Coordinates of C-alpha atoms in Angstrom, one line a residue:
Chain A
M20 CA 17.5 -33.3 23.0
A21 CA 20.5 -30.2 24.0
A22 CA 21.2 -29.4 20.4
E23 CA 17.4 -29.2 19.5
V24 CA 17.0 -27.0 22.1
T25 CA 19.4 -24.5 21.1
Q26 CA 17.9 -24.7 17.8
N27 CA 15.1 -23.3 18.5
R28 CA 15.5 -19.0 18.3
P29 CA 14.3 -17.1 21.4
I30 CA 10.8 -16.8 22.3
P31 CA 10.1 -12.7 22.1
T32 CA 7.9 -12.8 25.7
I33 CA 5.3 -9.8 26.1
T34 CA 5.6 -8.8 29.8
I35 CA 2.6 -7.4 30.8
T36 CA 2.9 -4.8 32.8
S37 CA -0.1 -4.4 35.4
R38 CA 0.1 -0.6 36.0
A39 CA -1.4 1.6 32.9
G40 CA 1.7 4.2 33.4
D41 CA 3.4 1.5 32.3
A42 CA 2.0 0.0 29.6
L43 CA 2.1 3.6 27.9
S44 CA 5.7 4.2 28.6
Q45 CA 6.4 0.6 26.6
L46 CA 4.3 2.3 24.2
G47 CA 6.0 5.6 24.2
K48 CA 9.6 3.6 23.9
A49 CA 8.1 1.3 20.7
A50 CA 7.1 4.6 19.1
R51 CA 10.4 6.1 19.5
K52 CA 11.9 3.0 17.9
K53 CA 9.4 2.7 15.2
P54 CA 8.4 6.1 14.3
M55 CA 6.4 4.6 11.2
G56 CA 4.9 2.1 12.9
A57 CA 3.9 4.7 15.0
A58 CA 2.5 6.8 12.1
G59 CA 0.6 4.1 10.6
A60 CA -0.8 3.2 14.0
V61 CA -2.0 6.8 14.1
V62 CA -3.7 6.2 10.4
L63 CA -5.7 3.5 11.3
V64 CA -7.1 5.3 14.6
L65 CA -8.1 8.1 12.6
L66 CA -9.4 5.4 9.9
V67 CA -11.3 3.3 13.1
L68 CA -12.6 6.6 14.5
V69 CA -14.1 8.0 10.6
A70 CA -15.9 5.1 10.0
I71 CA -17.4 4.8 13.6
F72 CA -18.5 8.5 13.4
A73 CA -18.9 8.7 9.9
D74 CA -22.9 10.4 10.1
V75 CA -20.7 13.4 12.1
V76 CA -18.4 13.8 9.8
A77 CA -18.7 13.0 6.4
P78 CA -21.1 16.2 4.9
Y79 CA -23.4 14.5 2.4
P80 CA -25.0 10.8 3.3
A81 CA -23.9 8.6 1.1
L82 CA -26.6 7.4 -0.7
E83 CA -28.7 10.3 -1.7
H84 CA -28.6 11.7 -5.2
G85 CA -28.0 15.0 -5.6
P86 CA -28.8 18.4 -8.0
T87 CA -25.4 18.7 -9.1
P88 CA -23.4 15.1 -10.8
L89 CA -20.3 15.0 -12.4
A90 CA -19.1 18.6 -10.5
G91 CA -15.5 19.1 -10.6
P92 CA -13.8 19.3 -6.4
S93 CA -15.8 22.7 -5.0
S94 CA -16.0 23.8 -1.6
E95 CA -19.0 22.7 -1.6
H96 CA -17.4 18.9 -2.5
L97 CA -14.3 18.6 -1.9
A98 CA -14.3 16.4 -3.5
G99 CA -16.7 16.3 -6.3
T100 CA -19.6 14.5 -7.2
D101 CA -20.7 11.7 -8.7
Q102 CA -22.9 10.3 -12.0
F103 CA -25.6 10.6 -9.4
G104 CA -24.7 14.0 -7.8
R105 CA -23.3 12.0 -4.7
D106 CA -21.0 13.9 -2.7
I107 CA -17.5 11.6 -2.8
L108 CA -16.0 12.8 -0.2
S109 CA -18.9 11.4 1.8
R110 CA -18.5 8.2 -0.1
V111 CA -15.3 7.8 0.9
I112 CA -15.8 8.4 3.9
Y113 CA -18.7 6.3 4.9
G114 CA -16.6 3.7 2.1
A115 CA -14.2 3.7 5.1
R116 CA -16.6 1.4 7.2
T117 CA -16.8 -1.1 4.4
S118 CA -13.2 -1.5 4.5
L119 CA -13.3 -1.6 8.2
Y120 CA -16.6 -4.0 8.4
V121 CA -14.7 -6.5 5.8
G122 CA -11.1 -6.2 7.2
V123 CA -11.6 -7.1 11.1
A124 CA -14.7 -9.6 10.4
A125 CA -12.9 -11.3 7.7
T126 CA -9.5 -11.1 10.1
V127 CA -11.5 -12.5 14.1
V128 CA -13.7 -14.9 11.9
S129 CA -10.4 -16.6 10.1
M130 CA -7.7 -16.5 13.2
V131 CA -9.9 -19.4 15.0
P132 CA -10.2 -22.0 12.1
A133 CA -6.4 -21.2 11.5
V134 CA -5.0 -21.2 14.6
L135 CA -6.6 -24.6 15.4
L136 CA -5.7 -26.3 12.3
G137 CA -1.9 -25.4 11.8
M138 CA -2.0 -25.9 15.6
T139 CA -3.7 -29.2 15.3
S140 CA -2.2 -30.9 12.3
A141 CA 1.3 -30.0 14.2
F142 CA 0.6 -31.6 17.5
F143 CA -0.4 -34.7 15.4
G144 CA 0.1 -35.4 13.1
G145 CA 0.2 -38.5 10.9
W146 CA -2.3 -38.7 8.7
Y147 CA -4.4 -35.2 9.9
D148 CA -1.6 -33.6 8.9
Y149 CA -1.1 -35.1 5.6
L150 CA -4.3 -34.7 4.0
L151 CA -5.1 -30.9 5.9
Q152 CA -1.3 -30.4 4.3
R153 CA -2.6 -31.7 0.3
F154 CA -6.0 -29.2 1.2
V155 CA -3.4 -26.4 1.8
D156 CA -1.4 -27.2 -0.6
T157 CA -4.2 -27.0 -3.4
I158 CA -5.8 -24.0 -1.7
Q159 CA -2.7 -22.1 -2.1
A160 CA -1.9 -23.4 -6.1
L161 CA -5.3 -21.5 -7.0
P162 CA -4.1 -17.8 -7.4
G163 CA -6.3 -16.0 -4.0
L164 CA -7.8 -13.5 -6.1
I165 CA -9.5 -16.4 -8.6
L166 CA -10.2 -18.4 -5.8
L167 CA -12.1 -15.1 -4.2
M168 CA -14.4 -14.4 -7.8
T169 CA -15.6 -18.4 -7.3
I170 CA -16.0 -18.5 -4.1
V171 CA -18.5 -15.5 -4.5
V172 CA -19.8 -16.7 -7.8
I173 CA -20.9 -19.4 -6.1
L174 CA -22.2 -18.4 -3.3
G175 CA -23.6 -14.7 -4.6
S176 CA -22.6 -11.4 -4.2
S177 CA -23.2 -10.2 -0.5
L178 CA -21.1 -8.8 2.4
W179 CA -21.4 -11.5 4.6
N180 CA -20.4 -14.3 1.1
V181 CA -17.9 -11.4 0.5
I182 CA -16.3 -11.7 4.1
F183 CA -16.9 -16.0 4.3
A184 CA -14.7 -16.0 0.6
L185 CA -11.9 -14.0 2.0
S186 CA -11.7 -15.6 5.8
F187 CA -11.7 -19.1 3.9
N188 CA -8.8 -17.8 2.4
R189 CA -7.2 -16.5 5.0
A190 CA -7.8 -18.8 7.6
I191 CA -5.9 -21.7 4.6
V192 CA -3.1 -19.5 4.1
G193 CA -3.0 -18.5 7.7
S194 CA -2.9 -22.1 9.0
R195 CA 0.2 -22.7 6.8
V196 CA 2.0 -20.5 9.4
M197 CA 0.4 -21.8 12.5
R198 CA 1.5 -25.3 11.9
G199 CA 5.0 -23.7 11.0
A200 CA 5.3 -21.6 14.1
T201 CA 3.9 -24.6 16.6
L202 CA 6.7 -27.3 15.0
G203 CA 9.2 -24.4 15.8
V204 CA 7.7 -24.7 19.1
S205 CA 6.6 -28.2 20.0
T206 CA 10.1 -29.4 20.2
A207 CA 11.1 -27.2 23.2
T208 CA 11.7 -29.2 26.7
Y209 CA 9.1 -27.6 28.9
V210 CA 6.6 -29.7 26.5
E211 CA 7.8 -32.7 27.2
A212 CA 8.1 -31.6 30.9
A213 CA 4.2 -30.7 30.6
R214 CA 3.8 -34.6 29.1
A215 CA 5.6 -36.4 31.3
C216 CA 3.6 -34.7 34.3
G217 CA 0.5 -36.3 32.5
A218 CA -0.8 -33.1 31.2
T219 CA -3.5 -33.7 29.0
N220 CA -3.2 -32.7 24.7
V221 CA -5.8 -30.4 25.3
R222 CA -3.6 -28.8 28.2
I223 CA -0.2 -29.0 26.4
I224 CA -2.0 -27.2 23.3
L225 CA -3.8 -24.3 25.4
R226 CA -1.5 -23.9 27.9
H227 CA 1.3 -24.4 26.7
L228 CA 1.9 -23.8 23.2
L229 CA -0.9 -21.4 22.3
P230 CA 0.8 -18.4 24.4
N231 CA 4.3 -19.1 22.2
I232 CA 3.4 -18.9 18.9
V233 CA 1.0 -15.3 19.9
P234 CA 3.4 -13.4 18.8
T235 CA 3.5 -15.0 15.1
I236 CA -0.3 -14.8 15.1
I237 CA -0.4 -11.0 16.1
V238 CA 2.8 -10.5 13.6
V239 CA 0.3 -12.4 10.4
Y240 CA -3.0 -10.5 10.8
S241 CA -1.7 -7.6 11.7
L242 CA -0.1 -7.5 8.2
G243 CA -2.6 -9.8 6.6
F244 CA -5.4 -6.5 7.3
G245 CA -3.6 -4.7 5.0
T246 CA -4.6 -7.9 2.2
V247 CA -8.1 -8.5 3.2
I248 CA -9.1 -4.9 2.2
L249 CA -7.0 -4.4 -0.6
A250 CA -8.5 -8.6 -1.8
E251 CA -11.9 -6.5 -0.7
A252 CA -11.5 -2.9 -3.3
S253 CA -10.5 -5.7 -5.7
L254 CA -13.1 -7.9 -5.7
S255 CA -15.5 -4.6 -5.7
F256 CA -13.5 -3.4 -8.3
L257 CA -14.3 -6.5 -10.7
G258 CA -18.5 -5.7 -9.5
L259 CA -18.1 -9.1 -7.4
G260 CA -17.4 -7.2 -4.1
V261 CA -19.8 -5.7 -1.7
P262 CA -23.0 -5.5 -3.9
P263 CA -24.0 -1.3 -4.4
P264 CA -25.1 0.7 -4.2
T265 CA -23.4 -0.1 -0.4
P266 CA -19.9 2.5 -0.9
S267 CA -16.6 0.7 -1.0
W268 CA -13.1 2.1 -2.4
G269 CA -12.6 -0.6 -5.0
G270 CA -16.8 -0.2 -6.4
M271 CA -15.7 3.3 -6.7
M272 CA -13.1 3.2 -8.5
A273 CA -14.7 0.6 -11.2
A274 CA -18.7 0.7 -11.7
D275 CA -18.8 4.8 -10.5
G276 CA -15.7 5.7 -11.0
R277 CA -14.1 3.5 -14.9
A278 CA -17.3 4.5 -16.9
Y279 CA -16.8 8.6 -16.9
M280 CA -13.0 8.2 -16.1
F281 CA -11.7 10.6 -18.6
A282 CA -14.4 13.5 -18.1
A283 CA -14.3 13.0 -14.4
P284 CA -11.3 11.6 -13.3
W285 CA -12.0 13.2 -9.7
M286 CA -14.3 10.2 -8.5
L287 CA -11.2 8.2 -9.3
W288 CA -8.5 9.9 -6.9
A289 CA -10.6 10.0 -3.4
P290 CA -10.8 6.7 -3.3
T291 CA -7.4 5.9 -4.5
I292 CA -6.0 8.1 -2.4
A293 CA -7.7 6.8 0.6
L294 CA -7.3 3.4 0.3
A295 CA -3.2 3.6 -0.4
V296 CA -3.2 5.5 2.5
V297 CA -4.7 3.0 4.6
V298 CA -3.1 0.4 3.1
F299 CA 0.0 1.8 3.6
A300 CA -0.7 2.8 7.3
V301 CA -1.3 -0.8 7.6
N302 CA 2.3 -2.1 6.4
M303 CA 3.7 0.6 8.5
F304 CA 2.4 -0.5 11.5
G305 CA 2.3 -4.5 10.5
D306 CA 6.1 -3.8 9.8
A307 CA 6.7 -2.5 13.0
I308 CA 4.6 -4.9 15.5
R309 CA 7.0 -7.8 13.1
D310 CA 10.1 -6.2 14.3
L311 CA 8.6 -5.7 17.4
L312 CA 7.7 -8.6 18.6
D313 CA 9.3 -11.8 15.9
P314 CA 12.1 -10.4 13.6
R315 CA 11.7 -14.5 12.1
L316 CA 9.1 -13.5 9.9
R317 CA 11.2 -10.6 8.3
G318 CA 10.0 -11.0 5.0
T319 CA 6.9 -12.2 5.0
R320 CA 3.5 -11.2 4.2
Chain B
M84 CA 17.8 -34.2 -10.2
L85 CA 15.8 -36.6 -12.1
R86 CA 14.3 -39.0 -9.5
Y87 CA 14.2 -35.3 -7.5
A88 CA 11.5 -34.7 -10.0
A89 CA 9.8 -37.6 -10.6
K90 CA 9.3 -38.1 -6.6
R91 CA 7.7 -34.7 -6.8
V92 CA 5.7 -35.1 -9.6
V93 CA 4.0 -37.7 -8.1
G94 CA 4.2 -35.9 -5.1
M95 CA 1.5 -34.0 -6.6
V96 CA -1.2 -36.0 -7.6
P97 CA -2.8 -36.3 -4.4
T98 CA -2.7 -32.4 -4.5
V99 CA -3.9 -32.0 -8.5
L100 CA -6.7 -35.3 -7.4
I101 CA -8.0 -32.5 -4.3
L102 CA -7.7 -29.6 -6.7
L103 CA -10.2 -32.0 -9.3
F104 CA -12.4 -32.7 -6.3
L105 CA -13.4 -29.5 -5.0
A106 CA -13.8 -28.1 -9.0
V107 CA -16.4 -30.9 -9.2
I108 CA -18.6 -30.0 -6.2
M109 CA -18.2 -26.8 -6.9
I110 CA -21.9 -27.1 -8.2
N111 CA -22.7 -29.0 -5.5
L112 CA -22.0 -26.1 -2.8
I113 CA -23.9 -23.4 -5.5
P114 CA -26.9 -23.0 -2.3
G115 CA -30.2 -23.5 -3.9
D116 CA -31.0 -24.7 -7.3
A117 CA -28.2 -23.9 -9.9
V118 CA -30.4 -24.6 -13.1
D119 CA -33.0 -22.7 -11.7
L120 CA -29.9 -19.7 -11.5
M121 CA -28.6 -20.4 -14.6
M122 CA -32.2 -20.2 -16.8
E123 CA -33.4 -17.7 -18.6
E124 CA -36.8 -17.0 -17.8
N125 CA -39.4 -18.7 -19.2
A126 CA -37.3 -21.1 -20.6
S127 CA -38.5 -24.4 -21.9
P128 CA -38.8 -27.5 -20.5
E129 CA -36.3 -29.7 -22.6
R130 CA -33.3 -27.2 -22.4
R131 CA -33.8 -26.7 -18.6
A132 CA -33.9 -30.9 -19.1
A133 CA -30.5 -30.5 -20.8
L134 CA -28.9 -28.4 -18.9
E135 CA -29.3 -30.4 -15.8
E136 CA -27.6 -33.4 -18.2
Q137 CA -24.7 -31.6 -18.9
L138 CA -23.9 -30.0 -15.2
G139 CA -24.4 -34.2 -14.3
L140 CA -26.5 -33.0 -11.1
G141 CA -28.6 -35.9 -12.0
E142 CA -26.0 -38.5 -10.9
P143 CA -23.7 -38.2 -7.7
A144 CA -20.6 -36.7 -6.8
P145 CA -18.4 -39.3 -7.0
I146 CA -19.1 -40.6 -10.7
R147 CA -19.1 -37.0 -12.2
Y148 CA -15.4 -36.7 -10.2
V149 CA -14.3 -39.9 -12.4
K150 CA -16.3 -38.4 -15.6
Y151 CA -14.3 -35.5 -14.7
V152 CA -10.7 -36.7 -14.5
A153 CA -11.7 -39.5 -17.7
G154 CA -12.4 -36.3 -19.6
M155 CA -9.6 -34.4 -18.8
L156 CA -6.9 -37.3 -19.6
R157 CA -8.7 -37.3 -22.6
G158 CA -8.0 -33.5 -22.6
D159 CA -12.2 -32.4 -22.9
L160 CA -12.8 -30.3 -20.0
G161 CA -16.5 -29.8 -21.1
D162 CA -18.5 -27.5 -22.8
S163 CA -19.2 -24.1 -22.1
L164 CA -23.3 -23.6 -21.3
W165 CA -23.5 -21.1 -23.5
S166 CA -21.7 -21.4 -26.6
R167 CA -22.1 -25.1 -26.1
E168 CA -18.9 -25.2 -27.7
P169 CA -16.1 -26.8 -25.8
V170 CA -13.7 -25.2 -23.1
L171 CA -10.5 -26.2 -23.6
P172 CA -9.7 -25.3 -27.1
E173 CA -10.8 -21.8 -26.1
L174 CA -9.1 -21.6 -23.0
L175 CA -5.6 -22.7 -24.8
K176 CA -6.3 -19.3 -27.0
R177 CA -5.9 -17.2 -24.0
V178 CA -4.0 -18.9 -21.2
P179 CA -0.9 -18.1 -23.0
V180 CA -2.0 -14.1 -23.2
T181 CA -2.0 -13.7 -19.1
I182 CA 0.7 -16.5 -18.3
E183 CA 2.9 -14.1 -20.6
I184 CA 2.0 -11.3 -19.2
A185 CA 2.5 -12.7 -15.8
L186 CA 5.9 -14.3 -16.6
L187 CA 6.6 -10.6 -18.6
A188 CA 6.3 -9.1 -15.2
T189 CA 7.9 -11.6 -13.3
L190 CA 11.1 -11.2 -15.1
I191 CA 10.5 -7.6 -14.9
G192 CA 9.8 -7.5 -11.0
T193 CA 12.7 -9.8 -10.2
A194 CA 15.1 -8.2 -12.7
V195 CA 14.3 -4.5 -11.0
G196 CA 13.3 -5.5 -7.4
I197 CA 17.3 -7.6 -7.3
L198 CA 18.9 -4.7 -8.7
L199 CA 17.2 -1.9 -6.6
G200 CA 17.7 -3.8 -3.8
V201 CA 21.1 -4.8 -3.9
I202 CA 21.6 -0.8 -4.6
S203 CA 19.8 -0.2 -1.8
A204 CA 22.2 -2.6 0.5
L205 CA 25.4 -1.4 -1.5
R206 CA 24.6 1.8 -0.3
Q207 CA 23.4 1.5 3.5
D208 CA 21.4 4.3 5.2
T209 CA 22.3 6.5 2.9
F210 CA 19.9 8.8 0.7
I211 CA 19.7 6.2 -2.4
D212 CA 18.2 4.1 -0.2
Y213 CA 15.8 6.0 2.0
A214 CA 14.7 6.8 -1.4
I215 CA 14.1 3.0 -2.8
R216 CA 13.0 1.9 0.3
S217 CA 10.4 4.5 0.5
V218 CA 8.8 4.2 -3.3
A219 CA 9.2 0.5 -2.7
I220 CA 6.7 0.8 0.2
A221 CA 4.6 2.6 -1.6
G222 CA 4.7 0.3 -5.0
I223 CA 3.3 -2.7 -2.2
S224 CA 0.8 -0.1 -0.9
L225 CA -0.8 0.8 -4.5
P226 CA -3.2 -1.7 -6.0
N227 CA -2.7 -2.7 -9.3
F228 CA -5.9 -1.8 -10.1
A229 CA -5.4 1.8 -9.1
I230 CA -2.2 2.2 -10.8
A231 CA -3.4 0.6 -14.0
T232 CA -6.5 2.2 -13.9
F233 CA -4.2 5.8 -14.0
V234 CA -2.0 4.4 -16.5
V235 CA -4.7 4.8 -19.0
V236 CA -6.7 7.7 -17.7
M237 CA -4.0 10.5 -16.7
P238 CA -2.0 10.7 -20.0
A239 CA -5.5 11.2 -21.7
I240 CA -6.0 13.9 -19.3
W241 CA -3.0 15.5 -19.5
W242 CA -1.4 15.2 -22.3
G243 CA -4.2 13.8 -24.4
I244 CA -2.6 10.5 -25.8
S245 CA -4.1 7.5 -24.6
P246 CA -2.7 3.6 -24.9
T247 CA -3.5 1.3 -27.8
L248 CA -6.1 -0.7 -26.3
R249 CA -6.6 -2.6 -29.2
Y250 CA -5.2 -6.2 -28.7
V251 CA -2.8 -7.6 -31.9
G252 CA -1.8 -11.1 -31.2
F253 CA 1.9 -12.5 -31.7
T254 CA 1.6 -14.2 -35.1
E255 CA -0.2 -11.5 -36.6
D256 CA 2.8 -8.8 -35.7
P257 CA 5.3 -9.7 -32.7
F258 CA 6.5 -6.1 -32.5
T259 CA 3.2 -4.3 -31.8
H260 CA 2.1 -7.4 -29.7
F261 CA 4.4 -7.2 -27.6
K262 CA 4.4 -3.4 -26.7
I263 CA 0.7 -3.7 -26.5
I264 CA 1.4 -6.0 -23.4
L265 CA 4.4 -4.4 -21.9
V266 CA 2.3 -1.2 -20.0
P267 CA 0.1 -4.1 -18.4
A268 CA 3.4 -6.2 -17.3
L269 CA 5.1 -3.6 -16.2
V270 CA 1.9 -2.4 -14.3
L271 CA 1.7 -6.1 -12.6
S272 CA 5.2 -6.2 -12.2
L273 CA 5.3 -2.8 -9.9
N274 CA 4.5 -5.2 -6.0
L275 CA 6.1 -8.1 -7.0
A276 CA 9.7 -5.4 -7.5
A277 CA 8.6 -3.8 -4.3
S278 CA 8.5 -6.9 -2.8
V279 CA 11.7 -8.2 -4.2
M280 CA 13.6 -4.8 -3.5
R281 CA 12.7 -5.2 0.0
L282 CA 13.8 -8.9 0.7
S283 CA 16.7 -9.0 -1.3
R284 CA 17.8 -6.1 0.7
T285 CA 18.0 -7.9 3.0
T286 CA 19.1 -10.7 2.6
M287 CA 22.3 -8.8 1.1
L288 CA 23.3 -6.3 4.1
D289 CA 23.1 -10.5 5.8
V290 CA 25.2 -11.9 3.0
L291 CA 27.9 -8.9 2.7
R292 CA 28.1 -9.3 6.5
Q293 CA 29.9 -12.8 6.4
D294 CA 33.5 -13.6 6.8
Y295 CA 34.1 -15.3 2.9
I296 CA 32.9 -11.5 1.9
R297 CA 35.6 -10.3 3.5
T298 CA 38.1 -12.5 2.1
A299 CA 36.8 -12.2 -1.7
Q300 CA 37.3 -8.2 -0.9
A301 CA 41.1 -8.8 0.7
K302 CA 42.0 -10.9 -2.2
G303 CA 41.5 -7.8 -4.0
L304 CA 38.7 -8.9 -5.8
R305 CA 36.8 -5.8 -7.9
S306 CA 33.4 -5.2 -6.1
I307 CA 31.5 -6.2 -8.8
Q308 CA 32.7 -8.8 -8.3
V309 CA 32.5 -9.1 -5.2
T310 CA 29.1 -8.2 -5.0
V311 CA 28.0 -10.4 -8.2
G312 CA 29.7 -13.4 -8.3
H313 CA 30.3 -14.3 -4.5
A314 CA 27.2 -12.1 -2.5
L315 CA 24.4 -12.4 -4.3
K316 CA 23.8 -16.2 -6.0
N317 CA 23.7 -16.5 -1.8
A318 CA 21.3 -13.9 -1.1
M319 CA 19.0 -15.3 -4.1
I320 CA 17.5 -18.2 -2.6
P321 CA 14.2 -16.7 -0.2
V322 CA 14.1 -14.0 -2.8
I323 CA 13.4 -16.9 -5.4
T324 CA 10.9 -18.1 -2.7
L325 CA 9.5 -15.3 -2.7
T326 CA 8.6 -15.5 -6.7
G327 CA 7.8 -18.5 -6.3
L328 CA 5.0 -17.8 -3.9
Q329 CA 4.2 -14.7 -6.1
V330 CA 3.6 -16.5 -8.7
A331 CA -0.2 -17.4 -8.1
Y332 CA -0.7 -13.8 -7.0
L333 CA 0.8 -12.5 -10.3
I334 CA -1.8 -14.3 -12.3
G335 CA -4.8 -13.0 -10.2
G336 CA -2.8 -9.6 -10.8
S337 CA -3.3 -10.9 -14.4
V338 CA -6.4 -11.0 -14.5
I339 CA -7.4 -7.8 -13.3
V340 CA -4.9 -5.6 -15.3
E341 CA -5.7 -7.3 -18.5
S342 CA -9.6 -6.1 -17.7
V343 CA -8.4 -2.3 -17.6
F344 CA -6.4 -3.0 -20.7
V345 CA -9.0 -5.0 -23.0
I346 CA -6.8 -7.2 -23.3
P347 CA -8.6 -10.5 -24.8
G348 CA -6.8 -13.6 -22.3
L349 CA -8.3 -15.2 -19.2
G350 CA -9.0 -12.8 -17.1
R351 CA -12.1 -11.1 -19.5
Y352 CA -13.0 -14.6 -20.0
L353 CA -13.0 -15.3 -16.7
I354 CA -15.2 -12.1 -16.0
T355 CA -17.3 -13.2 -18.8
A356 CA -17.9 -16.8 -17.3
I357 CA -18.7 -15.5 -14.1
D358 CA -21.6 -13.2 -15.2
Q359 CA -23.2 -16.1 -17.3
R360 CA -22.6 -18.1 -14.8
D361 CA -20.8 -20.7 -17.4
Y362 CA -19.8 -22.7 -14.1
P363 CA -17.5 -25.5 -16.7
V364 CA -15.7 -22.9 -18.0
I365 CA -14.9 -21.8 -14.4
Q366 CA -13.6 -24.7 -13.5
A367 CA -11.8 -25.6 -15.9
I368 CA -10.2 -22.2 -15.3
V369 CA -9.6 -23.4 -11.7
V370 CA -8.3 -26.6 -12.5
L371 CA -5.8 -24.9 -15.5
L372 CA -4.8 -22.5 -13.5
G373 CA -4.1 -24.4 -10.2
M374 CA -1.9 -27.4 -12.0
F375 CA -0.3 -24.3 -13.7
V376 CA 0.9 -22.8 -10.2
M377 CA 1.7 -26.0 -8.7
L378 CA 4.1 -26.8 -12.1
V379 CA 6.2 -23.5 -11.2
N380 CA 6.4 -24.5 -7.3
L381 CA 8.0 -27.2 -8.7
L382 CA 10.9 -25.6 -10.9
V383 CA 11.0 -23.0 -8.3
D384 CA 12.0 -25.9 -5.9
M385 CA 13.9 -27.5 -8.4
S386 CA 16.0 -24.3 -9.1
Y387 CA 17.2 -23.7 -5.8
A388 CA 20.2 -26.7 -6.6
W389 CA 21.0 -24.3 -9.0
F390 CA 21.5 -21.1 -7.0
D391 CA 23.0 -23.3 -3.8
P392 CA 25.2 -26.8 -4.8
R393 CA 24.8 -27.6 -1.1
I394 CA 21.3 -28.6 -1.3
R395 CA 20.8 -31.5 -2.0
M396 CA 17.3 -32.8 -4.8
T397 CA 16.8 -36.1 -2.5

């Protein structure tokens, strides 16, 4: 038994400080250690602000048709206009709202089933574990994008169906990681001790196992956020994402951008740059979080 | 080895059965009346009845399931609702193109990724290392449909050249065919190359610090021999795992990239099928691709033994 315990790699602890000053100084320390991660965090905060205050920040309404269609970048329209004369910069700003909405919703919706399925699968084992994992195998064998396309086609194209499809995929993929993390901690002596004290299964799962996989949850979902945003853009690019006229970066690069791409290439520039910068920021931030919280997960995406 | 393979193939059976089950009940999951959704306005009652029969909606799901599996064993994956042609021959024409692009991208991506990763590890914390790592992070952050679009659009705008968008089959002219799929494969390989680079850098750094590497250096082997002969093979297992996991992702990516480069692979077929709600086609594609990915994963697992003889296949 002792050998097994030493095999368990140390589980990082999150110190919760009561004083705000302490928390701030810890944040500062983390930022100095991971400058790129901090830069990523700043970009993400900006994204959230832009999305929330889109009405204030955007120079034009996202859906209003203007008198100058397909105009190049100018002082009036910094990123040019599209075929309906809509201001591209404004649409990119409102598009941030779509990306963020889908990203946050899919992350939140997928987290509970992923943690629940992963933990119970690892904890109870047996037939339940076997069947559930074969189901996860099946879903993972399908190319993610094709699974998403199929779900959206079956349910119909709408904002919430896109979110549901993304959440389903993330929940299944995530549950495998949660199962692994739970298996890693469930052999620890404190679990055995708790069971010896007569703790119920529910209590062991919630009080003893869950807190120990929190770092894994944070890491998986901070890196997964970028995947979700990219997947939504890919779906919209193929015309299966958030239905128009709601501005979405992927959609702007497809339905709007591609038909006019040779005559009006600026229609592609702004959404592409926005998408790349945000995904880049999420990756940097997620990498930093992973290194700080759970170095074991290095190399996973 | 053979016994291991046989065991794994048997182990795949439940997964394949679940896959088929999902494909079959797919139609039941459509909210509302699937037939209504598919029918053109003022369609005749006969057409409606034919469609219902073809979808097998009159029968309970378990019976349809058995029928589907039996049909599949005979090589029958159903007929397209629109062309009324069997799906399988059409699929077999298109699937190879998609898989060809995905595999070519896998080859390019792993080769480039490993090479850059090794260079980066050997020159840790130099300018080269930083340059390669920065490019790799950018490579992970750019969606491949954006790269594909720019590869098509920008040369045309800047230099007035556009890539050939007329597809040529392999049997028509292998050289031109290769030239045409090379660009999409290159675009598709970028993401993979970037993640392979990052991972092989990490694992190489890990391996290079181990004692047997120092021994190899001490006995006077040339550094290329140490790197390739001793270090590389041991650093490869996580990289192989990553590549295997990415194959499914690459096939999905191929669907997107094909649609940008107007290549008649699975991508355009699937997108058309989706536009027309041609469920048997979608079902067949899901089943075929799922099984292909499972096969790739099996091969990946078996390749571990070659890279590390200590891993026993039991």
